PDB file of N, CA and C in Angstrom:
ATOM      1  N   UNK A 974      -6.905  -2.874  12.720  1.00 73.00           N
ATOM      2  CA  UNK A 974      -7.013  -1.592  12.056  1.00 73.00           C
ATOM      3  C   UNK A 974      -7.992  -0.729  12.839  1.00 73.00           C
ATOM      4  N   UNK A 975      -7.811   0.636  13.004  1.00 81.00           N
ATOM      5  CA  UNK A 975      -8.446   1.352  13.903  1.00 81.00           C
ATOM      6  C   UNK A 975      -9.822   1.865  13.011  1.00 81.00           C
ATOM      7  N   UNK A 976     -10.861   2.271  13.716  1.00 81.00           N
ATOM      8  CA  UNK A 976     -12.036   3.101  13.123  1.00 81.00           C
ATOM      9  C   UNK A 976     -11.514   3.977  12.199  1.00 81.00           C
ATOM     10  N   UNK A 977     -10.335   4.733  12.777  1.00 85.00           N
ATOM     11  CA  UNK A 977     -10.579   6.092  11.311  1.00 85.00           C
ATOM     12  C   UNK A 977      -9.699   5.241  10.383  1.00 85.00           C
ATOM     13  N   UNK A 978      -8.399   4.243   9.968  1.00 82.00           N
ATOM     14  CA  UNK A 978      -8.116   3.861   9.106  1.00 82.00           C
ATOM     15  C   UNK A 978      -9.300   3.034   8.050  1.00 82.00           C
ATOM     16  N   UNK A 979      -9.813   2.150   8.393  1.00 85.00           N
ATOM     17  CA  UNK A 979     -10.958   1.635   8.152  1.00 85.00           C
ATOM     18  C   UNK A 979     -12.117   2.525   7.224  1.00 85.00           C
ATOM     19  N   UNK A 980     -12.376   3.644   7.964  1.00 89.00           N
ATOM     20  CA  UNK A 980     -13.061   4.304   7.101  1.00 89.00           C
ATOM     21  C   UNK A 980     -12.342   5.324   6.474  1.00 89.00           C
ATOM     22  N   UNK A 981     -11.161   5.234   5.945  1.00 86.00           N
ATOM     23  CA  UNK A 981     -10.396   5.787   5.140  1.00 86.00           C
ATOM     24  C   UNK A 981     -10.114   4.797   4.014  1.00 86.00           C
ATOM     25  N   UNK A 982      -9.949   3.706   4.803  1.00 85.00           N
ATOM     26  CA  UNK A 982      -9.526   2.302   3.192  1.00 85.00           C
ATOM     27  C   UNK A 982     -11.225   2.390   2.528  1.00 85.00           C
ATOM     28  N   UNK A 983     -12.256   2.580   3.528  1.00 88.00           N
ATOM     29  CA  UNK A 983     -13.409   2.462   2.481  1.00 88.00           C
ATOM     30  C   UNK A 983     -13.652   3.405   2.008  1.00 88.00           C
ATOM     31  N   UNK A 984     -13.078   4.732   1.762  1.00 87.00           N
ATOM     32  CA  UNK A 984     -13.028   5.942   1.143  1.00 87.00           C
ATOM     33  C   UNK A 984     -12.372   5.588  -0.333  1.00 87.00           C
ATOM     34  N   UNK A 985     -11.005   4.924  -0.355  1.00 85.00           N
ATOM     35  CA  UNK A 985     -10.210   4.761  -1.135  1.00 85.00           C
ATOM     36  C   UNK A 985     -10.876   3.164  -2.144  1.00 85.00           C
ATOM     37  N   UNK A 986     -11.746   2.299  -1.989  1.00 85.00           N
ATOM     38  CA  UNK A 986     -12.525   1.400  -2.109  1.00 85.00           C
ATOM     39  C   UNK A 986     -12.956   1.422  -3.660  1.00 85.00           C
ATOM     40  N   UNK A 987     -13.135   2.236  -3.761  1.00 82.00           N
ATOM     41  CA  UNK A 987     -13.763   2.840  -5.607  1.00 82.00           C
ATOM     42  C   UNK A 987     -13.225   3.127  -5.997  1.00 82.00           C
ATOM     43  N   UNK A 988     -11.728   3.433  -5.621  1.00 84.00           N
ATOM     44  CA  UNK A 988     -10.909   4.624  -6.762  1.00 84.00           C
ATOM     45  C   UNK A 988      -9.860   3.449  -7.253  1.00 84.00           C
ATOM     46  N   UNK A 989      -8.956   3.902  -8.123  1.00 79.00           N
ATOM     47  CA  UNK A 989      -8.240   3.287  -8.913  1.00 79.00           C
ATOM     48  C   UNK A 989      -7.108   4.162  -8.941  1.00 79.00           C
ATOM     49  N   UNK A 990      -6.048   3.083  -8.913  1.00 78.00           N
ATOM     50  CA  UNK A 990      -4.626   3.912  -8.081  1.00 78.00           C
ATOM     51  C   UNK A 990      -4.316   4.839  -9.243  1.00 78.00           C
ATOM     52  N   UNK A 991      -4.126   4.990 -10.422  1.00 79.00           N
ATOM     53  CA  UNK A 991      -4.269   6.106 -11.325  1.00 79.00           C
ATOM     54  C   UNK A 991      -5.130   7.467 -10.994  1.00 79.00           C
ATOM     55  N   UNK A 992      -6.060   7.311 -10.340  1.00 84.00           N
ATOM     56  CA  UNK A 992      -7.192   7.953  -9.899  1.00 84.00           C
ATOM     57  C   UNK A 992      -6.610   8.750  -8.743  1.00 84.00           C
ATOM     58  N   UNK A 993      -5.819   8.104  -8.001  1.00 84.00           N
ATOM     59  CA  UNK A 993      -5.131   8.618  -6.874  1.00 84.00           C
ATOM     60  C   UNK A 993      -4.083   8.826  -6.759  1.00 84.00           C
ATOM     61  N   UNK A 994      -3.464   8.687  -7.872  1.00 83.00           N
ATOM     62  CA  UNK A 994      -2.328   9.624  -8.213  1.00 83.00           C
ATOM     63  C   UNK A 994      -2.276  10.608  -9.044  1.00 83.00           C
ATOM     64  N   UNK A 995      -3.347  10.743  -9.702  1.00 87.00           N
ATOM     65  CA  UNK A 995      -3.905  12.442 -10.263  1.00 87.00           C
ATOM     66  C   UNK A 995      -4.165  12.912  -9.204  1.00 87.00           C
ATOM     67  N   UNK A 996      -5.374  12.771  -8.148  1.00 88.00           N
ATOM     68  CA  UNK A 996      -5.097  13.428  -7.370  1.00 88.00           C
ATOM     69  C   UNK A 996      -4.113  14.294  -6.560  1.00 88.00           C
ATOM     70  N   UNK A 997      -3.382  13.600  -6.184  1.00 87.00           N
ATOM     71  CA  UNK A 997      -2.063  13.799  -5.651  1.00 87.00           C
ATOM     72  C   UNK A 997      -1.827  14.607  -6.419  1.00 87.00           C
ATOM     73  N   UNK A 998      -1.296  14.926  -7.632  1.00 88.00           N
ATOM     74  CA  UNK A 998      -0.438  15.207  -8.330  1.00 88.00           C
ATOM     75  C   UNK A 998      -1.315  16.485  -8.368  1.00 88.00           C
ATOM     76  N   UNK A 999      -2.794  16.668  -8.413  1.00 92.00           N
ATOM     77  CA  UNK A 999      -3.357  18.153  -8.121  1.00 92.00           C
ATOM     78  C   UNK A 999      -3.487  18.743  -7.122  1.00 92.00           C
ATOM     79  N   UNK A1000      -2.946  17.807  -5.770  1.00 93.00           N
ATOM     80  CA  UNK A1000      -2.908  19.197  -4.503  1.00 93.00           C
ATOM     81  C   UNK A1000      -1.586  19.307  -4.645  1.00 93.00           C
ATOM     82  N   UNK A1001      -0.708  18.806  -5.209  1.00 92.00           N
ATOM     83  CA  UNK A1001       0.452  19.757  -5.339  1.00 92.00           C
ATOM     84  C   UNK A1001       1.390  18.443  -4.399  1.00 92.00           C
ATOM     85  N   UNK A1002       1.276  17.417  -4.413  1.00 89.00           N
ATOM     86  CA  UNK A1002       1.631  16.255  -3.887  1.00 89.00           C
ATOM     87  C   UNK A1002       2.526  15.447  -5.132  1.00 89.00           C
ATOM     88  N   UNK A1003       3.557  15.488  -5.244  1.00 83.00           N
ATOM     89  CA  UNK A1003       3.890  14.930  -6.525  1.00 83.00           C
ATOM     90  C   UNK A1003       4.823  14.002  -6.530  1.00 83.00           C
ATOM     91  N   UNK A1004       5.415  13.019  -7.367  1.00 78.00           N
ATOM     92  CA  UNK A1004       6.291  12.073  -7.081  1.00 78.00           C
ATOM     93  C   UNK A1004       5.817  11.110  -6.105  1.00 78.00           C
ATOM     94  N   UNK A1005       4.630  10.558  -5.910  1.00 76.00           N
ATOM     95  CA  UNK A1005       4.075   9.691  -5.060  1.00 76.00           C
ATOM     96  C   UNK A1005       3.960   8.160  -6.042  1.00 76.00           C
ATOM     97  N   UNK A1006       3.442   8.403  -7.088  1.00 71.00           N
ATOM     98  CA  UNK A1006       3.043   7.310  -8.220  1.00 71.00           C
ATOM     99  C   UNK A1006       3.312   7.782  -9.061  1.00 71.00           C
ATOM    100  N   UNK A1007       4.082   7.612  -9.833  1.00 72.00           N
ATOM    101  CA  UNK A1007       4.353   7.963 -11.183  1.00 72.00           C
ATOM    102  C   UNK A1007       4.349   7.187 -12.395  1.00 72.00           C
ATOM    103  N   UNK A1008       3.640   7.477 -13.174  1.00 72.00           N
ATOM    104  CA  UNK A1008       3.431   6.866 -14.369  1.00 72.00           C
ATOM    105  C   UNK A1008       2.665   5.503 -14.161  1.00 72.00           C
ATOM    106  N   UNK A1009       2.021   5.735 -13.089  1.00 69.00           N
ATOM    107  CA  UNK A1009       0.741   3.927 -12.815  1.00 69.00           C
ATOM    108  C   UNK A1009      -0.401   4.752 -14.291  1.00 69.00           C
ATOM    109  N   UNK A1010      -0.598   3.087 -14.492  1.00 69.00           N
ATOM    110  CA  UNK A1010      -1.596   2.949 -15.672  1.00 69.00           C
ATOM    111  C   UNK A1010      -2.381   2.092 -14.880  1.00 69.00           C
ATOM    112  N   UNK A1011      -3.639   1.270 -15.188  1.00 68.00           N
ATOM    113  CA  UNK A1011      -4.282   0.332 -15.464  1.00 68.00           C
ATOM    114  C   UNK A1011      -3.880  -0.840 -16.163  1.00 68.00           C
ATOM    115  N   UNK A1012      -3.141  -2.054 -16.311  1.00 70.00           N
ATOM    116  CA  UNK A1012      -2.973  -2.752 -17.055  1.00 70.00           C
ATOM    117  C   UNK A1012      -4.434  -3.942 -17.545  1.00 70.00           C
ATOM    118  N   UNK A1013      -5.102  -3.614 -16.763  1.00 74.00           N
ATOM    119  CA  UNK A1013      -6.126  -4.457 -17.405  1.00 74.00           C
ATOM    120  C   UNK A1013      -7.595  -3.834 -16.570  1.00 74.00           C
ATOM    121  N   UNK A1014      -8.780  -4.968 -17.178  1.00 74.00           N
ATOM    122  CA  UNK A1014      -9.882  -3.834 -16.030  1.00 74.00           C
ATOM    123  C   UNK A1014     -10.243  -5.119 -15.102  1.00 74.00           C
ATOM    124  N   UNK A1015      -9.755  -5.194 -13.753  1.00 71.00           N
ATOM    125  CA  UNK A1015     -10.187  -6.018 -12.893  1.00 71.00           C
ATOM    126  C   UNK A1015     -11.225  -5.773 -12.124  1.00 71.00           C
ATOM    127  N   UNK A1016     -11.823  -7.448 -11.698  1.00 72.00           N
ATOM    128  CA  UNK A1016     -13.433  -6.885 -11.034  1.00 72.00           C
ATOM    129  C   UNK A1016     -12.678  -6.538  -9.457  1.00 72.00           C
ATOM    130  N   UNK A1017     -11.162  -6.863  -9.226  1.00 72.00           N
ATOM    131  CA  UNK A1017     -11.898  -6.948  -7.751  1.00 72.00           C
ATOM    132  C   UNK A1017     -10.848  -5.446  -7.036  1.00 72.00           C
ATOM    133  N   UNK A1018     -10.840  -5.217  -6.395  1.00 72.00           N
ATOM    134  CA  UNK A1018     -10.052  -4.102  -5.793  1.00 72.00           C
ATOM    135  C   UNK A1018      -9.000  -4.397  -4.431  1.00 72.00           C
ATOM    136  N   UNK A1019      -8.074  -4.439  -4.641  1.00 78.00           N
ATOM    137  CA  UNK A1019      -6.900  -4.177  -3.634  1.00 78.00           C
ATOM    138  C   UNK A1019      -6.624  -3.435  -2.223  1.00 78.00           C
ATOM    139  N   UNK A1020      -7.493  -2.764  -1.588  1.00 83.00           N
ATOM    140  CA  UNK A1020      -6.740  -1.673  -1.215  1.00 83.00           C
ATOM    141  C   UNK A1020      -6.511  -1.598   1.010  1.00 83.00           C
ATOM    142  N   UNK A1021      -5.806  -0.965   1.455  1.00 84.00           N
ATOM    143  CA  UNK A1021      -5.818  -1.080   2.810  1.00 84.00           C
ATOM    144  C   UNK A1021      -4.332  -0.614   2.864  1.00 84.00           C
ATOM    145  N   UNK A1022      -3.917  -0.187   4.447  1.00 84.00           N
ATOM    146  CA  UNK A1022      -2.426   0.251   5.038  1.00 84.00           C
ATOM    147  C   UNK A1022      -1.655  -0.644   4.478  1.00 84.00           C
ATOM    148  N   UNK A1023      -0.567  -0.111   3.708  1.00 85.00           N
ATOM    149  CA  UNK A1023       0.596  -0.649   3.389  1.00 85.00           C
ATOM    150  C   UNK A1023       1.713  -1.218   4.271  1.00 85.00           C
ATOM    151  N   UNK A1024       1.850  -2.467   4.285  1.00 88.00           N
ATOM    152  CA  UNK A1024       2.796  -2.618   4.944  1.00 88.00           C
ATOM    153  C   UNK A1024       4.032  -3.468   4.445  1.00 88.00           C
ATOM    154  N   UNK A1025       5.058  -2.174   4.746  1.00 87.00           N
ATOM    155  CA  UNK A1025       6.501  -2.194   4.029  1.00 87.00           C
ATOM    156  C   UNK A1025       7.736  -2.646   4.841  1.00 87.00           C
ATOM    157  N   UNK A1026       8.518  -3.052   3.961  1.00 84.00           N
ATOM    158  CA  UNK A1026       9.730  -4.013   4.339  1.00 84.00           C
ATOM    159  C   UNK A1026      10.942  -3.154   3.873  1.00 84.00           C
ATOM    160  N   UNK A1027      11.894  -2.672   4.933  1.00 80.00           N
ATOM    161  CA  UNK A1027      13.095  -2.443   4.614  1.00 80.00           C
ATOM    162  C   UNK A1027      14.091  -3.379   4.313  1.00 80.00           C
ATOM    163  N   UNK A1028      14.698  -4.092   3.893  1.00 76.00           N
ATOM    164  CA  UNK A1028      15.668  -5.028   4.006  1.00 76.00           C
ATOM    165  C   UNK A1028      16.953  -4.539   4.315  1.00 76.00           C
ATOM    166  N   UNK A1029      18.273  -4.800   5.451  1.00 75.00           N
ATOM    167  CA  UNK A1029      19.547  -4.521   5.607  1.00 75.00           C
ATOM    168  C   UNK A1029      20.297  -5.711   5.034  1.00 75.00           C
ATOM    169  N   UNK A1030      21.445  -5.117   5.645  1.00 76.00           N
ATOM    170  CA  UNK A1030      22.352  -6.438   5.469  1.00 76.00           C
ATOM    171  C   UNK A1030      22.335  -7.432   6.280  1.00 76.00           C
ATOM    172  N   UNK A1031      22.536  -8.753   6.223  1.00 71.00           N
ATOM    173  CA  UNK A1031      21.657  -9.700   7.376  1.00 71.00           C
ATOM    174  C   UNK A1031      22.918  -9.162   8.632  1.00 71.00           C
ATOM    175  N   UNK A1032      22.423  -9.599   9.978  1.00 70.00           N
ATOM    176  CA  UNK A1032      22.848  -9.353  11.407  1.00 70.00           C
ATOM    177  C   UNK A1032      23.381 -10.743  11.856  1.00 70.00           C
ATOM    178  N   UNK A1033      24.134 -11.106  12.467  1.00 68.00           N
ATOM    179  CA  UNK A1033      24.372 -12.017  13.081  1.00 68.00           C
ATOM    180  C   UNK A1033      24.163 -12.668  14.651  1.00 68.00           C
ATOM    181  N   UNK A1034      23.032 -13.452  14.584  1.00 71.00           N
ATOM    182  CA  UNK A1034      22.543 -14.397  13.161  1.00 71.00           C
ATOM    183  C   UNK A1034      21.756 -14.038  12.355  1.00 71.00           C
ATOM    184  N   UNK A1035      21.962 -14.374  11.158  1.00 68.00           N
ATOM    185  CA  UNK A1035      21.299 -13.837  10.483  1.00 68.00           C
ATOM    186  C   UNK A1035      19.670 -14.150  10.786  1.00 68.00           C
ATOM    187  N   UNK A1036      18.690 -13.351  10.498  1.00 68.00           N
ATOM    188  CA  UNK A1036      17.259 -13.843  10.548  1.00 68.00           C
ATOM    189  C   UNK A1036      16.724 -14.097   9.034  1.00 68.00           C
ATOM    190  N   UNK A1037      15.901 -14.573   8.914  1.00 72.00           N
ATOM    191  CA  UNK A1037      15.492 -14.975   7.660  1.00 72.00           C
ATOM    192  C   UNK A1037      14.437 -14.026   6.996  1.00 72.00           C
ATOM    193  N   UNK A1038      14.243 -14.239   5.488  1.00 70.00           N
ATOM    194  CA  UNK A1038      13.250 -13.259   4.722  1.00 70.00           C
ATOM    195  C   UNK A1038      11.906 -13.258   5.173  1.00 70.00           C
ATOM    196  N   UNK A1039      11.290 -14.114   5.728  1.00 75.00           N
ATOM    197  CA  UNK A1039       9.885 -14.096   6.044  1.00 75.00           C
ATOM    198  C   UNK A1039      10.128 -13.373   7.558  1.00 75.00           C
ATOM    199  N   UNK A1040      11.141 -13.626   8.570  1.00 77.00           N
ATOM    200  CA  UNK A1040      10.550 -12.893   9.556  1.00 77.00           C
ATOM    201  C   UNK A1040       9.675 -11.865  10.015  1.00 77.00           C
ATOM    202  N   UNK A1041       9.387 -11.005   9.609  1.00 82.00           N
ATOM    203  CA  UNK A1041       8.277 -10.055   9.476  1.00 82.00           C
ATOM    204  C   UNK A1041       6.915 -10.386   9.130  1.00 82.00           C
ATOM    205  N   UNK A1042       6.967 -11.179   8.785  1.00 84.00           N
ATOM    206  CA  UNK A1042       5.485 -11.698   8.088  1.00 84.00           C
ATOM    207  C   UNK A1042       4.304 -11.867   9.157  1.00 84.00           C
ATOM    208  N   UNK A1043       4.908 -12.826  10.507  1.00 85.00           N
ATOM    209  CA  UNK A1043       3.836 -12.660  11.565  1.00 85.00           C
ATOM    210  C   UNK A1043       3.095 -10.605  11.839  1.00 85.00           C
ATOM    211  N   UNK A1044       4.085  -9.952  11.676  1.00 86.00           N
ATOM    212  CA  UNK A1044       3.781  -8.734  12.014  1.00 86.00           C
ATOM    213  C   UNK A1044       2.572  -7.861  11.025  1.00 86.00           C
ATOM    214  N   UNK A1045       2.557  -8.354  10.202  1.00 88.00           N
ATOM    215  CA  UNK A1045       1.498  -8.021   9.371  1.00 88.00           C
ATOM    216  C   UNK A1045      -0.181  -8.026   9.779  1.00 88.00           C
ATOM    217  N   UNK A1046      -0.831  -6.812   9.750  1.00 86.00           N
ATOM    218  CA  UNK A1046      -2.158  -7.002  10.326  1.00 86.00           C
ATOM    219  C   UNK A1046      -2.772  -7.225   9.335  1.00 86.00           C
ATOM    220  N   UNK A1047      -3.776  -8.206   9.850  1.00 86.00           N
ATOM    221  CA  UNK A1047      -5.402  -8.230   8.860  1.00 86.00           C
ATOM    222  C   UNK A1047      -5.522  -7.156   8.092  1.00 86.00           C
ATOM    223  N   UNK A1048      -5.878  -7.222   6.927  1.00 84.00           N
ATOM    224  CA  UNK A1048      -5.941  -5.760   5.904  1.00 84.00           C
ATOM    225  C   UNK A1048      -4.992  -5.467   5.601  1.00 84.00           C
ATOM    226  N   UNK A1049      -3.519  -5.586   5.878  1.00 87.00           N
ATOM    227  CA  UNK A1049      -2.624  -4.899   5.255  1.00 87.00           C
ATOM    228  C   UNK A1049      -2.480  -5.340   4.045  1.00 87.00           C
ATOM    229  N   UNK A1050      -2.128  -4.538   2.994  1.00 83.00           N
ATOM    230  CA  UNK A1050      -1.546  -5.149   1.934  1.00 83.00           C
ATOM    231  C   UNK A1050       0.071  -4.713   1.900  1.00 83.00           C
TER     232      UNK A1050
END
């Protein structure tokens, strides 16, 4: 993870994804999170670059569901 991501996940560190989707939703950013609540009050916090999985139709040969997984960096969630 680079310097400025890093000190962007520790920006985001305190907040609570409800928290950051009001935001959003007041610069005029909308349809990002919708309708997140809190389901409980946890001590510990989640947060860092997302890293997302498209799934296709398998290729031949097919590759398997975990393939991607090595690709994942430290911190991602």
């Amino acid at each position: 993870m680079s310097v400025d991501d890093q000190a962007l996940v520790s920006l985001f560190t305190g907040l609570d994804t409800p928290a950051v989707s009001d935001a959003l939703d007041k610069l005029g950013i909308h349809g990002q999170a919708l309708n997140i609540m809190p389901l409980a009050d946890y001590p510990d916090v989640i947060v860092g670059p997302a890293f997302t999985v498209r799934y296709v139709p398998a290729s031949t040969p097919a590759g398997t569901v975990g393939d991607f997984i090595d690709d994942v960096a430290e911190g991602d969630v």
